[in-house]
Amino acid sequence: MSGIQYVTDEKGQRVAVLIDLKKHRELWEDIEDLLVSRSRRHEKQVPLEKVKAGVVKSGKLARE
């Protein structure tokens, strides 16, 4: 694949990748989103309605 290079160890196993961000910025953004999502999977979740109520109360969102 053009714009993608693999770094291999002494056994020939792929251990890293270099991505040309000029060619594959969207791909990198998808990978980054996935990594952030995985890093947050154990965080306490807040119901959407509670978040909306807080944003409305702060004046940053109009009531529906």
N, CA, C and O atoms as a Maestro MAE file, in Angstrom:
{
 s_m_m2io_version
 :::
 2.0.0
}

f_m_ct {
 s_m_title
 :::
 protein
 m_atom[256] {
  # First column is atom index #
  i_m_mmod_type
  r_m_x_coord
  r_m_y_coord
  r_m_z_coord
  i_m_residue_number
  s_m_chain_name
  s_m_pdb_residue_name
  s_m_pdb_atom_name
  i_m_atomic_number
  :::
  1 25 0.847 -1.170 0.000 1 A "MET " " N  " 7
  2 3 0.000 0.000 0.000 1 A "MET " " CA " 6
  3 2 0.898 1.241 0.000 1 A "MET " " C  " 6
  4 15 1.808 1.352 0.822 1 A "MET " " O  " 8
  5 25 0.650 2.132 -0.886 2 A "SER " " N  " 7
  6 3 1.437 3.353 -1.002 2 A "SER " " CA " 6
  7 2 1.233 4.231 0.228 2 A "SER " " C  " 6
  8 15 0.101 4.430 0.669 2 A "SER " " O  " 8
  9 25 2.327 4.759 0.786 3 A "GLY " " N  " 7
  10 3 2.237 5.633 1.942 3 A "GLY " " CA " 6
  11 2 2.234 4.915 3.272 3 A "GLY " " C  " 6
  12 15 2.088 5.547 4.319 3 A "GLY " " O  " 8
  13 25 2.395 3.587 3.245 4 A "ILE " " N  " 7
  14 3 2.441 2.778 4.466 4 A "ILE " " CA " 6
  15 2 3.738 1.990 4.446 4 A "ILE " " C  " 6
  16 15 4.036 1.306 3.467 4 A "ILE " " O  " 8
  17 25 4.516 2.084 5.528 5 A "GLN " " N  " 7
  18 3 5.758 1.319 5.647 5 A "GLN " " CA " 6
  19 2 5.738 0.575 6.984 5 A "GLN " " C  " 6
  20 15 5.329 1.123 8.007 5 A "GLN " " O  " 8
  21 25 6.183 -0.666 6.957 6 A "TYR " " N  " 7
  22 3 6.250 -1.460 8.177 6 A "TYR " " CA " 6
  23 2 7.675 -1.518 8.701 6 A "TYR " " C  " 6
  24 15 8.631 -1.594 7.929 6 A "TYR " " O  " 8
  25 25 7.806 -1.480 10.008 7 A "VAL " " N  " 7
  26 3 9.088 -1.663 10.677 7 A "VAL " " CA " 6
  27 2 9.080 -3.086 11.208 7 A "VAL " " C  " 6
  28 15 8.133 -3.500 11.876 7 A "VAL " " O  " 8
  29 25 10.133 -3.832 10.912 8 A "THR " " N  " 7
  30 3 10.189 -5.229 11.341 8 A "THR " " CA " 6
  31 2 11.334 -5.447 12.319 8 A "THR " " C  " 6
  32 15 12.313 -4.702 12.345 8 A "THR " " O  " 8
  33 25 11.177 -6.497 13.122 9 A "ASP " " N  " 7
  34 3 12.256 -6.847 14.044 9 A "ASP " " CA " 6
  35 2 13.233 -7.789 13.343 9 A "ASP " " C  " 6
  36 15 13.104 -8.052 12.147 9 A "ASP " " O  " 8
  37 25 14.209 -8.293 14.094 10 A "GLU " " N  " 7
  38 3 15.236 -9.162 13.498 10 A "GLU " " CA " 6
  39 2 14.676 -10.478 12.970 10 A "GLU " " C  " 6
  40 15 15.337 -11.161 12.188 10 A "GLU " " O  " 8
  41 25 13.452 -10.845 13.395 11 A "LYS " " N  " 7
  42 3 12.821 -12.081 12.911 11 A "LYS " " CA " 6
  43 2 11.904 -11.824 11.715 11 A "LYS " " C  " 6
  44 15 11.297 -12.746 11.171 11 A "LYS " " O  " 8
  45 25 11.818 -10.555 11.321 12 A "GLY " " N  " 7
  46 3 10.952 -10.212 10.193 12 A "GLY " " CA " 6
  47 2 9.509 -9.960 10.590 12 A "GLY " " C  " 6
  48 15 8.648 -9.792 9.727 12 A "GLY " " O  " 8
  49 25 9.238 -9.933 11.876 13 A "GLN " " N  " 7
  50 3 7.877 -9.687 12.360 13 A "GLN " " CA " 6
  51 2 7.597 -8.180 12.350 13 A "GLN " " C  " 6
  52 15 8.447 -7.386 12.752 13 A "GLN " " O  " 8
  53 25 6.432 -7.801 11.900 14 A "ARG " " N  " 7
  54 3 6.053 -6.390 11.896 14 A "ARG " " CA " 6
  55 2 5.845 -5.929 13.339 14 A "ARG " " C  " 6
  56 15 5.094 -6.543 14.096 14 A "ARG " " O  " 8
  57 25 6.516 -4.848 13.703 15 A "VAL " " N  " 7
  58 3 6.410 -4.341 15.072 15 A "VAL " " CA " 6
  59 2 5.921 -2.893 15.121 15 A "VAL " " C  " 6
  60 15 5.557 -2.405 16.192 15 A "VAL " " O  " 8
  61 25 5.907 -2.213 14.004 16 A "ALA " " N  " 7
  62 3 5.455 -0.829 13.951 16 A "ALA " " CA " 6
  63 2 5.092 -0.488 12.513 16 A "ALA " " C  " 6
  64 15 5.389 -1.233 11.580 16 A "ALA " " O  " 8
  65 25 4.445 0.656 12.364 17 A "VAL " " N  " 7
  66 3 4.054 1.099 11.024 17 A "VAL " " CA " 6
  67 2 4.273 2.605 10.916 17 A "VAL " " C  " 6
  68 15 4.059 3.347 11.875 17 A "VAL " " O  " 8
  69 25 4.700 3.039 9.745 18 A "LEU " " N  " 7
  70 3 4.832 4.457 9.435 18 A "LEU " " CA " 6
  71 2 3.731 4.797 8.437 18 A "LEU " " C  " 6
  72 15 3.586 4.130 7.413 18 A "LEU " " O  " 8
  73 25 2.967 5.825 8.738 19 A "ILE " " N  " 7
  74 3 1.848 6.216 7.882 19 A "ILE " " CA " 6
  75 2 2.104 7.621 7.352 19 A "ILE " " C  " 6
  76 15 2.329 8.549 8.130 19 A "ILE " " O  " 8
  77 25 2.071 7.779 6.041 20 A "ASP " " N  " 7
  78 3 2.195 9.097 5.418 20 A "ASP " " CA " 6
  79 2 0.889 9.844 5.666 20 A "ASP " " C  " 6
  80 15 -0.136 9.543 5.052 20 A "ASP " " O  " 8
  81 25 0.936 10.825 6.577 21 A "LEU " " N  " 7
  82 3 -0.283 11.531 6.965 21 A "LEU " " CA " 6
  83 2 -0.841 12.417 5.858 21 A "LEU " " C  " 6
  84 15 -2.026 12.750 5.879 21 A "LEU " " O  " 8
  85 25 -0.021 12.800 4.905 22 A "LYS " " N  " 7
  86 3 -0.545 13.575 3.786 22 A "LYS " " CA " 6
  87 2 -1.482 12.718 2.940 22 A "LYS " " C  " 6
  88 15 -2.481 13.209 2.412 22 A "LYS " " O  " 8
  89 25 -1.154 11.446 2.818 23 A "LYS " " N  " 7
  90 3 -1.973 10.529 2.011 23 A "LYS " " CA " 6
  91 2 -3.084 9.875 2.818 23 A "LYS " " C  " 6
  92 15 -4.160 9.601 2.287 23 A "LYS " " O  " 8
  93 25 -2.832 9.625 4.091 24 A "HIS " " N  " 7
  94 3 -3.751 8.795 4.877 24 A "HIS " " CA " 6
  95 2 -4.212 9.461 6.172 24 A "HIS " " C  " 6
  96 15 -4.353 8.786 7.192 24 A "HIS " " O  " 8
  97 25 -4.447 10.766 6.151 25 A "ARG " " N  " 7
  98 3 -4.884 11.480 7.354 25 A "ARG " " CA " 6
  99 2 -6.178 10.895 7.921 25 A "ARG " " C  " 6
  100 15 -6.293 10.718 9.134 25 A "ARG " " O  " 8
  101 25 -7.146 10.594 7.065 26 A "GLU " " N  " 7
  102 3 -8.423 10.051 7.538 26 A "GLU " " CA " 6
  103 2 -8.229 8.688 8.204 26 A "GLU " " C  " 6
  104 15 -8.871 8.395 9.212 26 A "GLU " " O  " 8
  105 25 -7.359 7.865 7.654 27 A "LEU " " N  " 7
  106 3 -7.062 6.567 8.252 27 A "LEU " " CA " 6
  107 2 -6.485 6.760 9.649 27 A "LEU " " C  " 6
  108 15 -6.900 6.087 10.593 27 A "LEU " " O  " 8
  109 25 -5.527 7.680 9.786 28 A "TRP " " N  " 7
  110 3 -4.929 7.936 11.093 28 A "TRP " " CA " 6
  111 2 -5.979 8.455 12.077 28 A "TRP " " C  " 6
  112 15 -5.972 8.059 13.243 28 A "TRP " " O  " 8
  113 25 -6.876 9.329 11.633 29 A "GLU " " N  " 7
  114 3 -7.914 9.849 12.515 29 A "GLU " " CA " 6
  115 2 -8.816 8.729 13.002 29 A "GLU " " C  " 6
  116 15 -9.225 8.730 14.163 29 A "GLU " " O  " 8
  117 25 -9.135 7.770 12.135 30 A "ASP " " N  " 7
  118 3 -9.940 6.612 12.539 30 A "ASP " " CA " 6
  119 2 -9.197 5.772 13.578 30 A "ASP " " C  " 6
  120 15 -9.787 5.342 14.569 30 A "ASP " " O  " 8
  121 25 -7.917 5.542 13.352 31 A "ILE " " N  " 7
  122 3 -7.113 4.762 14.301 31 A "ILE " " CA " 6
  123 2 -7.050 5.486 15.646 31 A "ILE " " C  " 6
  124 15 -7.208 4.871 16.701 31 A "ILE " " O  " 8
  125 25 -6.819 6.792 15.596 32 A "GLU " " N  " 7
  126 3 -6.737 7.584 16.824 32 A "GLU " " CA " 6
  127 2 -8.060 7.542 17.594 32 A "GLU " " C  " 6
  128 15 -8.057 7.396 18.817 32 A "GLU " " O  " 8
  129 25 -9.187 7.667 16.891 33 A "ASP " " N  " 7
  130 3 -10.500 7.582 17.535 33 A "ASP " " CA " 6
  131 2 -10.687 6.228 18.221 33 A "ASP " " C  " 6
  132 15 -11.197 6.157 19.340 33 A "ASP " " O  " 8
  133 25 -10.275 5.167 17.551 34 A "LEU " " N  " 7
  134 3 -10.383 3.826 18.119 34 A "LEU " " CA " 6
  135 2 -9.553 3.703 19.396 34 A "LEU " " C  " 6
  136 15 -10.015 3.137 20.387 34 A "LEU " " O  " 8
  137 25 -8.341 4.229 19.373 35 A "LEU " " N  " 7
  138 3 -7.468 4.152 20.550 35 A "LEU " " CA " 6
  139 2 -8.044 4.940 21.722 35 A "LEU " " C  " 6
  140 15 -7.994 4.481 22.863 35 A "LEU " " O  " 8
  141 25 -8.586 6.116 21.450 36 A "VAL " " N  " 7
  142 3 -9.198 6.914 22.516 36 A "VAL " " CA " 6
  143 2 -10.402 6.177 23.078 36 A "VAL " " C  " 6
  144 15 -10.578 6.107 24.295 36 A "VAL " " O  " 8
  145 25 -11.224 5.632 22.205 37 A "SER " " N  " 7
  146 3 -12.407 4.890 22.639 37 A "SER " " CA " 6
  147 2 -12.029 3.714 23.530 37 A "SER " " C  " 6
  148 15 -12.635 3.508 24.581 37 A "SER " " O  " 8
  149 25 -11.039 2.952 23.118 38 A "ARG " " N  " 7
  150 3 -10.605 1.805 23.921 38 A "ARG " " CA " 6
  151 2 -10.028 2.242 25.267 38 A "ARG " " C  " 6
  152 15 -10.231 1.566 26.276 38 A "ARG " " O  " 8
  153 25 -9.315 3.359 25.289 39 A "SER " " N  " 7
  154 3 -8.709 3.811 26.543 39 A "SER " " CA " 6
  155 2 -9.771 4.273 27.543 39 A "SER " " C  " 6
  156 15 -9.516 4.315 28.746 39 A "SER " " O  " 8
  157 25 -10.953 4.618 27.050 40 A "ARG " " N  " 7
  158 3 -12.020 5.132 27.915 40 A "ARG " " CA " 6
  159 2 -13.104 4.105 28.223 40 A "ARG " " C  " 6
  160 15 -14.084 4.442 28.887 40 A "ARG " " O  " 8
  161 25 -12.962 2.889 27.770 41 A "ARG " " N  " 7
  162 3 -14.055 1.921 27.904 41 A "ARG " " CA " 6
  163 2 -14.407 1.566 29.339 41 A "ARG " " C  " 6
  164 15 -15.511 1.084 29.593 41 A "ARG " " O  " 8
  165 25 -13.509 1.789 30.277 42 A "HIS " " N  " 7
  166 3 -13.798 1.460 31.668 42 A "HIS " " CA " 6
  167 2 -14.197 2.684 32.490 42 A "HIS " " C  " 6
  168 15 -14.421 2.576 33.695 42 A "HIS " " O  " 8
  169 25 -14.286 3.838 31.848 43 A "GLU " " N  " 7
  170 3 -14.709 5.044 32.552 43 A "GLU " " CA " 6
  171 2 -16.195 4.959 32.892 43 A "GLU " " C  " 6
  172 15 -16.979 4.310 32.199 43 A "GLU " " O  " 8
  173 25 -16.549 5.627 33.968 44 A "LYS " " N  " 7
  174 3 -17.956 5.673 34.365 44 A "LYS " " CA " 6
  175 2 -18.747 6.385 33.272 44 A "LYS " " C  " 6
  176 15 -18.322 7.422 32.763 44 A "LYS " " O  " 8
  177 25 -19.893 5.824 32.917 45 A "GLN " " N  " 7
  178 3 -20.721 6.415 31.872 45 A "GLN " " CA " 6
  179 2 -21.747 7.354 32.489 45 A "GLN " " C  " 6
  180 15 -22.223 7.132 33.602 45 A "GLN " " O  " 8
  181 25 -22.077 8.403 31.751 46 A "VAL " " N  " 7
  182 3 -23.080 9.367 32.171 46 A "VAL " " CA " 6
  183 2 -24.217 9.305 31.159 46 A "VAL " " C  " 6
  184 15 -23.974 9.397 29.955 46 A "VAL " " O  " 8
  185 25 -25.462 9.149 31.629 47 A "PRO " " N  " 7
  186 3 -26.588 9.088 30.693 47 A "PRO " " CA " 6
  187 2 -26.689 10.366 29.854 47 A "PRO " " C  " 6
  188 15 -26.442 11.462 30.357 47 A "PRO " " O  " 8
  189 25 -27.046 10.225 28.593 48 A "LEU " " N  " 7
  190 3 -27.143 11.342 27.666 48 A "LEU " " CA " 6
  191 2 -28.077 12.428 28.193 48 A "LEU " " C  " 6
  192 15 -27.765 13.614 28.075 48 A "LEU " " O  " 8
  193 25 -29.200 12.051 28.762 49 A "GLU " " N  " 7
  194 3 -30.158 13.035 29.267 49 A "GLU " " CA " 6
  195 2 -29.540 13.894 30.374 49 A "GLU " " C  " 6
  196 15 -29.830 15.086 30.465 49 A "GLU " " O  " 8
  197 25 -28.704 13.306 31.200 50 A "LYS " " N  " 7
  198 3 -28.041 14.065 32.268 50 A "LYS " " CA " 6
  199 2 -27.042 15.053 31.670 50 A "LYS " " C  " 6
  200 15 -26.933 16.186 32.141 50 A "LYS " " O  " 8
  201 25 -26.315 14.631 30.638 51 A "VAL " " N  " 7
  202 3 -25.362 15.523 29.966 51 A "VAL " " CA " 6
  203 2 -26.118 16.678 29.314 51 A "VAL " " C  " 6
  204 15 -25.728 17.836 29.459 51 A "VAL " " O  " 8
  205 25 -27.199 16.367 28.598 52 A "LYS " " N  " 7
  206 3 -28.005 17.407 27.953 52 A "LYS " " CA " 6
  207 2 -28.523 18.408 28.975 52 A "LYS " " C  " 6
  208 15 -28.460 19.616 28.746 52 A "LYS " " O  " 8
  209 25 -29.032 17.920 30.100 53 A "ALA " " N  " 7
  210 3 -29.567 18.803 31.138 53 A "ALA " " CA " 6
  211 2 -28.484 19.751 31.653 53 A "ALA " " C  " 6
  212 15 -28.750 20.932 31.880 53 A "ALA " " O  " 8
  213 25 -27.276 19.246 31.835 54 A "GLY " " N  " 7
  214 3 -26.178 20.087 32.305 54 A "GLY " " CA " 6
  215 2 -25.798 21.156 31.297 54 A "GLY " " C  " 6
  216 15 -25.482 22.284 31.676 54 A "GLY " " O  " 8
  217 25 -25.826 20.810 30.017 55 A "VAL " " N  " 7
  218 3 -25.482 21.767 28.966 55 A "VAL " " CA " 6
  219 2 -26.570 22.831 28.849 55 A "VAL " " C  " 6
  220 15 -26.273 24.011 28.659 55 A "VAL " " O  " 8
  221 25 -27.823 22.413 28.962 56 A "VAL " " N  " 7
  222 3 -28.940 23.381 28.927 56 A "VAL " " CA " 6
  223 2 -28.832 24.309 30.129 56 A "VAL " " C  " 6
  224 15 -28.969 25.524 29.986 56 A "VAL " " O  " 8
  225 25 -28.589 23.751 31.312 57 A "LYS " " N  " 7
  226 3 -28.482 24.552 32.535 57 A "LYS " " CA " 6
  227 2 -27.344 25.570 32.437 57 A "LYS " " C  " 6
  228 15 -27.456 26.674 32.971 57 A "LYS " " O  " 8
  229 25 -26.258 25.213 31.765 58 A "SER " " N  " 7
  230 3 -25.127 26.143 31.623 58 A "SER " " CA " 6
  231 2 -25.393 27.238 30.596 58 A "SER " " C  " 6
  232 15 -24.628 28.197 30.487 58 A "SER " " O  " 8
  233 25 -26.494 27.087 29.836 59 A "GLY " " N  " 7
  234 3 -26.836 28.083 28.831 59 A "GLY " " CA " 6
  235 2 -26.172 27.862 27.479 59 A "GLY " " C  " 6
  236 15 -26.292 28.700 26.585 59 A "GLY " " O  " 8
  237 25 -25.480 26.755 27.325 60 A "LYS " " N  " 7
  238 3 -24.779 26.483 26.062 60 A "LYS " " CA " 6
  239 2 -25.656 25.772 25.040 60 A "LYS " " C  " 6
  240 15 -25.255 25.591 23.890 60 A "LYS " " O  " 8
  241 25 -26.853 25.371 25.458 61 A "LEU " " N  " 7
  242 3 -27.778 24.681 24.557 61 A "LEU " " CA " 6
  243 2 -29.188 25.136 24.913 61 A "LEU " " C  " 6
  244 15 -29.563 25.165 26.085 61 A "LEU " " O  " 8
  245 25 -29.969 25.493 23.887 62 A "ALA " " N  " 7
  246 3 -31.350 25.907 24.117 62 A "ALA " " CA " 6
  247 2 -32.209 24.699 24.422 62 A "ALA " " C  " 6
  248 15 -31.944 23.596 23.943 62 A "ALA " " O  " 8
  249 25 -33.226 24.910 25.211 63 A "ARG " " N  " 7
  250 3 -34.178 23.817 25.491 63 A "ARG " " CA " 6
  251 2 -34.924 23.478 24.219 63 A "ARG " " C  " 6
  252 15 -35.139 24.336 23.363 63 A "ARG " " O  " 8
  253 25 -35.310 22.247 24.104 64 A "GLU " " N  " 7
  254 3 -36.010 21.797 22.882 64 A "GLU " " CA " 6
  255 2 -37.478 22.129 22.936 64 A "GLU " " C  " 6
  256 15 -38.214 21.825 21.997 64 A "GLU " " O  " 8
  :::
 }
 m_bond[255] {
  # First column is bond index #
  i_m_from
  i_m_to
  i_m_order
  :::
  1 1 2 1
  2 2 3 1
  3 3 4 2
  4 3 5 1
  5 5 6 1
  6 6 7 1
  7 7 8 2
  8 7 9 1
  9 9 10 1
  10 10 11 1
  11 11 12 2
  12 11 13 1
  13 13 14 1
  14 14 15 1
  15 15 16 2
  16 15 17 1
  17 17 18 1
  18 18 19 1
  19 19 20 2
  20 19 21 1
  21 21 22 1
  22 22 23 1
  23 23 24 2
  24 23 25 1
  25 25 26 1
  26 26 27 1
  27 27 28 2
  28 27 29 1
  29 29 30 1
  30 30 31 1
  31 31 32 2
  32 31 33 1
  33 33 34 1
  34 34 35 1
  35 35 36 2
  36 35 37 1
  37 37 38 1
  38 38 39 1
  39 39 40 2
  40 39 41 1
  41 41 42 1
  42 42 43 1
  43 43 44 2
  44 43 45 1
  45 45 46 1
  46 46 47 1
  47 47 48 2
  48 47 49 1
  49 49 50 1
  50 50 51 1
  51 51 52 2
  52 51 53 1
  53 53 54 1
  54 54 55 1
  55 55 56 2
  56 55 57 1
  57 57 58 1
  58 58 59 1
  59 59 60 2
  60 59 61 1
  61 61 62 1
  62 62 63 1
  63 63 64 2
  64 63 65 1
  65 65 66 1
  66 66 67 1
  67 67 68 2
  68 67 69 1
  69 69 70 1
  70 70 71 1
  71 71 72 2
  72 71 73 1
  73 73 74 1
  74 74 75 1
  75 75 76 2
  76 75 77 1
  77 77 78 1
  78 78 79 1
  79 79 80 2
  80 79 81 1
  81 81 82 1
  82 82 83 1
  83 83 84 2
  84 83 85 1
  85 85 86 1
  86 86 87 1
  87 87 88 2
  88 87 89 1
  89 89 90 1
  90 90 91 1
  91 91 92 2
  92 91 93 1
  93 93 94 1
  94 94 95 1
  95 95 96 2
  96 95 97 1
  97 97 98 1
  98 98 99 1
  99 99 100 2
  100 99 101 1
  101 101 102 1
  102 102 103 1
  103 103 104 2
  104 103 105 1
  105 105 106 1
  106 106 107 1
  107 107 108 2
  108 107 109 1
  109 109 110 1
  110 110 111 1
  111 111 112 2
  112 111 113 1
  113 113 114 1
  114 114 115 1
  115 115 116 2
  116 115 117 1
  117 117 118 1
  118 118 119 1
  119 119 120 2
  120 119 121 1
  121 121 122 1
  122 122 123 1
  123 123 124 2
  124 123 125 1
  125 125 126 1
  126 126 127 1
  127 127 128 2
  128 127 129 1
  129 129 130 1
  130 130 131 1
  131 131 132 2
  132 131 133 1
  133 133 134 1
  134 134 135 1
  135 135 136 2
  136 135 137 1
  137 137 138 1
  138 138 139 1
  139 139 140 2
  140 139 141 1
  141 141 142 1
  142 142 143 1
  143 143 144 2
  144 143 145 1
  145 145 146 1
  146 146 147 1
  147 147 148 2
  148 147 149 1
  149 149 150 1
  150 150 151 1
  151 151 152 2
  152 151 153 1
  153 153 154 1
  154 154 155 1
  155 155 156 2
  156 155 157 1
  157 157 158 1
  158 158 159 1
  159 159 160 2
  160 159 161 1
  161 161 162 1
  162 162 163 1
  163 163 164 2
  164 163 165 1
  165 165 166 1
  166 166 167 1
  167 167 168 2
  168 167 169 1
  169 169 170 1
  170 170 171 1
  171 171 172 2
  172 171 173 1
  173 173 174 1
  174 174 175 1
  175 175 176 2
  176 175 177 1
  177 177 178 1
  178 178 179 1
  179 179 180 2
  180 179 181 1
  181 181 182 1
  182 182 183 1
  183 183 184 2
  184 183 185 1
  185 185 186 1
  186 186 187 1
  187 187 188 2
  188 187 189 1
  189 189 190 1
  190 190 191 1
  191 191 192 2
  192 191 193 1
  193 193 194 1
  194 194 195 1
  195 195 196 2
  196 195 197 1
  197 197 198 1
  198 198 199 1
  199 199 200 2
  200 199 201 1
  201 201 202 1
  202 202 203 1
  203 203 204 2
  204 203 205 1
  205 205 206 1
  206 206 207 1
  207 207 208 2
  208 207 209 1
  209 209 210 1
  210 210 211 1
  211 211 212 2
  212 211 213 1
  213 213 214 1
  214 214 215 1
  215 215 216 2
  216 215 217 1
  217 217 218 1
  218 218 219 1
  219 219 220 2
  220 219 221 1
  221 221 222 1
  222 222 223 1
  223 223 224 2
  224 223 225 1
  225 225 226 1
  226 226 227 1
  227 227 228 2
  228 227 229 1
  229 229 230 1
  230 230 231 1
  231 231 232 2
  232 231 233 1
  233 233 234 1
  234 234 235 1
  235 235 236 2
  236 235 237 1
  237 237 238 1
  238 238 239 1
  239 239 240 2
  240 239 241 1
  241 241 242 1
  242 242 243 1
  243 243 244 2
  244 243 245 1
  245 245 246 1
  246 246 247 1
  247 247 248 2
  248 247 249 1
  249 249 250 1
  250 250 251 1
  251 251 252 2
  252 251 253 1
  253 253 254 1
  254 254 255 1
  255 255 256 2
  :::
 }
}
